[in-house]
Short mmCIF file of C-alpha atoms in Angstrom, two decimals:
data_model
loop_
_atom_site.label_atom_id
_atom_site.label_comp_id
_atom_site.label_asym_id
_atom_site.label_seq_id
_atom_site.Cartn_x
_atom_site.Cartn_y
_atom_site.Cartn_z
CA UNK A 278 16.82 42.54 76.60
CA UNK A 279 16.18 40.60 73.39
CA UNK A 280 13.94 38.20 75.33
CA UNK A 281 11.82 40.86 76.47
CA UNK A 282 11.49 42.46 73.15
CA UNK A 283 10.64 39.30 72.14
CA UNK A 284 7.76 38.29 74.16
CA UNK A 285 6.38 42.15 73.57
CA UNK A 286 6.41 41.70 69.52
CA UNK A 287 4.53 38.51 70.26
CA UNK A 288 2.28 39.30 72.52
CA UNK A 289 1.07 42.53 70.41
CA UNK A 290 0.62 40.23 67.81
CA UNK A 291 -1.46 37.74 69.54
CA UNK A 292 -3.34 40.71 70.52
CA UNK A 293 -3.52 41.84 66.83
CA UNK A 294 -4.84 38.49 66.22
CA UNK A 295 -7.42 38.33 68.79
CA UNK A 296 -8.56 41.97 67.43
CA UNK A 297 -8.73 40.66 63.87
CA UNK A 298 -10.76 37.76 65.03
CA UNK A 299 -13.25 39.16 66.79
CA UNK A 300 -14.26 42.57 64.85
CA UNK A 301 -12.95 40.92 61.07
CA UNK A 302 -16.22 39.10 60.19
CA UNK A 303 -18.38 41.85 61.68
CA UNK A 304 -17.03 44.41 59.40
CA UNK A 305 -17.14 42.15 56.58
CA UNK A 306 -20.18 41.21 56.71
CA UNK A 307 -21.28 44.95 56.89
CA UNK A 308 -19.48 46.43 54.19
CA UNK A 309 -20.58 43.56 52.23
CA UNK A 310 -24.27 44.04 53.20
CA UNK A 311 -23.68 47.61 52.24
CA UNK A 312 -22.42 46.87 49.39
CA UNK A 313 -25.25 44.53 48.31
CA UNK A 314 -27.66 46.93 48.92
CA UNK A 315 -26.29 49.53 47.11
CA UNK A 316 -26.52 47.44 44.23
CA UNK A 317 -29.91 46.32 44.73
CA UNK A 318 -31.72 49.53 46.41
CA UNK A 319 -34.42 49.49 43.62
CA UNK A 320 -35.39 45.45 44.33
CA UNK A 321 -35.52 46.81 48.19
CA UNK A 322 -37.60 49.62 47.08
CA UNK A 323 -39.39 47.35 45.14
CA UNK A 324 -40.63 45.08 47.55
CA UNK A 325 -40.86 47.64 50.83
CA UNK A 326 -43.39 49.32 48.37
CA UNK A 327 -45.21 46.13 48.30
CA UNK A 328 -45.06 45.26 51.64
CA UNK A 329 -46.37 48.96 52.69
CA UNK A 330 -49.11 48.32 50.06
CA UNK A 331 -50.59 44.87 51.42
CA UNK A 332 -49.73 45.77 55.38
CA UNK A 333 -53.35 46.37 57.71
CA UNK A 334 -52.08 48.54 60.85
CA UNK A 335 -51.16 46.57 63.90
CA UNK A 336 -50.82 43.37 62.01
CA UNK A 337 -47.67 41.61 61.35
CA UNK A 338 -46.78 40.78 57.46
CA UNK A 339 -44.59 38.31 56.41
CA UNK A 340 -42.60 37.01 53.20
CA UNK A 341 -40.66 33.81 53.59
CA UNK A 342 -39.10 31.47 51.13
CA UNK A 343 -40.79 27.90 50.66
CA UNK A 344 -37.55 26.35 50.74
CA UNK A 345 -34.04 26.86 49.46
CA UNK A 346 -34.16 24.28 47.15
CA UNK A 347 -37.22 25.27 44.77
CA UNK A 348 -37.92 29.04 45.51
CA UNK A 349 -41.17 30.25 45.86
CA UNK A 350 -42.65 32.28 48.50
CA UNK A 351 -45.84 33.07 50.30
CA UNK A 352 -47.02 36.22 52.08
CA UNK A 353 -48.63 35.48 55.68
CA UNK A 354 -50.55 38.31 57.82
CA UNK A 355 -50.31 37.55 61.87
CA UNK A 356 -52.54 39.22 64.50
CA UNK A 357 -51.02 41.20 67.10
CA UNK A 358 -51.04 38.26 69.41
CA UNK A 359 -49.15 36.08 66.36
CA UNK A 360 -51.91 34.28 65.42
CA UNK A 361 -51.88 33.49 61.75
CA UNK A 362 -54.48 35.29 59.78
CA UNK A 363 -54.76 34.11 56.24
CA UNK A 364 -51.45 33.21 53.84
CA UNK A 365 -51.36 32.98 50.18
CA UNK A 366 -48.94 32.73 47.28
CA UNK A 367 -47.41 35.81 46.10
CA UNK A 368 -48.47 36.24 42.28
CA UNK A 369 -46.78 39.73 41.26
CA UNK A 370 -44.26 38.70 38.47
CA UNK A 371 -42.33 42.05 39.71
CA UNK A 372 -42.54 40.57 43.37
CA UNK A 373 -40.86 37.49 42.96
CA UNK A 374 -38.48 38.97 40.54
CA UNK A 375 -37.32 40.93 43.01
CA UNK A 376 -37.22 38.29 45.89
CA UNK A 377 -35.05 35.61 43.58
CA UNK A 378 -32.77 38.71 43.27
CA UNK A 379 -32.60 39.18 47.03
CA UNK A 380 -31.73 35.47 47.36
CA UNK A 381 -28.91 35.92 44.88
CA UNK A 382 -26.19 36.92 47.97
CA UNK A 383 -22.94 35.04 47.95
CA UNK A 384 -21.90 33.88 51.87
CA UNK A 385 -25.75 34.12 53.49
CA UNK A 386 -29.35 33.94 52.34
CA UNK A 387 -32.51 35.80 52.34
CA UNK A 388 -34.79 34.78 54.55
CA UNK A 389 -38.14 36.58 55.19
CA UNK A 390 -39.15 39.99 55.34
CA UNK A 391 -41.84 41.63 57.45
CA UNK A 392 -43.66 44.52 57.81
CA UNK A 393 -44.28 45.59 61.46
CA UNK A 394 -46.45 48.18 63.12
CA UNK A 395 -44.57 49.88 66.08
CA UNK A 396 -46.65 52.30 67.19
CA UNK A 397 -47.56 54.93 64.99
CA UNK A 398 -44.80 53.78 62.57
CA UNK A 399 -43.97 50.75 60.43
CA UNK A 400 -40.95 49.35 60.33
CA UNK A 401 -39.94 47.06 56.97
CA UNK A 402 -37.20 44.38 57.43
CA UNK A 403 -35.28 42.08 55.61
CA UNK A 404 -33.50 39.31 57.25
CA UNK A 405 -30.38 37.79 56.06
CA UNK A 406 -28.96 34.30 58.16
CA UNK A 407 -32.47 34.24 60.12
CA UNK A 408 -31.88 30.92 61.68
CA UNK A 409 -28.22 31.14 62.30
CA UNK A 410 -26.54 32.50 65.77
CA UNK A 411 -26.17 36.16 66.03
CA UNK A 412 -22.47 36.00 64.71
CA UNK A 413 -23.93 35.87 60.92
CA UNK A 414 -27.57 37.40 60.77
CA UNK A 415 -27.95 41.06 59.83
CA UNK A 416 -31.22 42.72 58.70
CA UNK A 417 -31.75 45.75 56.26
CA UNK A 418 -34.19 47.75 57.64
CA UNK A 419 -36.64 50.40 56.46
CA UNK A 420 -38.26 53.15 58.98
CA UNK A 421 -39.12 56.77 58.85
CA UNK A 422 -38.42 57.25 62.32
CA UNK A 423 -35.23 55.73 64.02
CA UNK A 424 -36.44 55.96 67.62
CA UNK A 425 -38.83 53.76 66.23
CA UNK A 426 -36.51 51.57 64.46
CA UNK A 427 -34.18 50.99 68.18
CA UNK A 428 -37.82 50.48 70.01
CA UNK A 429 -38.31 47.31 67.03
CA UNK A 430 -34.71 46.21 67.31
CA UNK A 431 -34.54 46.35 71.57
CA UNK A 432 -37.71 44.25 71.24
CA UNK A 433 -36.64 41.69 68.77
CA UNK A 434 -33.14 41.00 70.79
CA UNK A 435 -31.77 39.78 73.91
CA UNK A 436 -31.38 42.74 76.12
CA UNK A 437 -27.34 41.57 76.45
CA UNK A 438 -27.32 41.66 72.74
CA UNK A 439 -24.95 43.78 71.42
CA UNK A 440 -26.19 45.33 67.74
CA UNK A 441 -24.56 47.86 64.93
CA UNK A 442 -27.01 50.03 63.18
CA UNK A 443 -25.87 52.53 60.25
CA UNK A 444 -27.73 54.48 58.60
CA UNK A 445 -27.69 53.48 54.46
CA UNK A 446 -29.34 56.65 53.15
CA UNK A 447 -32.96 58.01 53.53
CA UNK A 448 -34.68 55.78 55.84
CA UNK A 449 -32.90 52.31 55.22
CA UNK A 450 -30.24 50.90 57.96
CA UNK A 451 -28.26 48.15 58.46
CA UNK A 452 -28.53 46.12 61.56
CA UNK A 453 -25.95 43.51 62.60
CA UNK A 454 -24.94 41.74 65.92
CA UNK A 455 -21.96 42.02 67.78
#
């Protein structure tokens, strides 16, 4: 009888374990994300406004970082077909304010953001862990229609990818992988 009640408790908590493993770092990461944007909704605002401002319908506009070691960043416009179409330094003092704040995360870093027509509808994005696996990345997304926003996020993922949106307030989300 002991035996039995044994290998129960310790299989539960392997179980436990296994639970803890697998969902933990997803739901840190999130509230965490959350979290950071709460704090820094005006920066997002900030830069989405400049984003919407500079973005030519059914063109693709990018931010990225130069490199993690000296931060600067350019802005890049892409056809439809990807093809680059000019690129240039970002010179808005507000801009890159706003950017070094963004790159100012503990655990992960700021890697681009875009500005993407999907249909009628543009969809703003800012990715965190770009070039890591799916376990870390997560994306903070801005869209004024979320059918929109799943159409974007189907298209940008494996179709076996599992993903966790939630809805931040307004039209901002969070998107992480499973």
């Amino acid at each position: 009888m002991k035996k039995s009640i044994l290998k129960v408790f310790l299989i539960s908590i392997c179980c436990l374990m296994i639970l803890i493993e697998y969902n933990l770092p997803n739901n840190i990461k999130q509230r965490d994300a959350i979290k950071e944007f709460n704090t820094k909704k005006e920066t997002y605002l900030l830069v989405k406004d400049f984003l919407l401002k500079e973005h030519v319908k059914n063109d693709l506009l990018s931010i990225r970082c130069t490199n993690n070691y000296s931060k600067g960043y350019y802005l890049s416009c892409y056809s439809e077909n990807n093809e680059r179409l000019k690129s240039y330094d970002i010179s808005d003092k507000n801009v890159i304010d706003s950017l070094n704040l963004l790159n100012e995360v503990e655990w992960t870093s700021f890697d681009k953001c875009d500005a993407s027509s999907v249909g009628e509808y543009t969809v703003v994005d800012f990715n965190y862990d770009w070039e890591c696996a799916y376990d870390r990345n997560y994306m903070i997304a801005w869209c004024e229609d979320i059918k929109t926003l799943k159409l974007f996020i189907q298209s940008n993922t494996l179709p076996e990818t599992e993903y966790i949106l939630k809805k931040l307030g307004g039209d901002w989300y969070y998107i992480g992988w499973k």
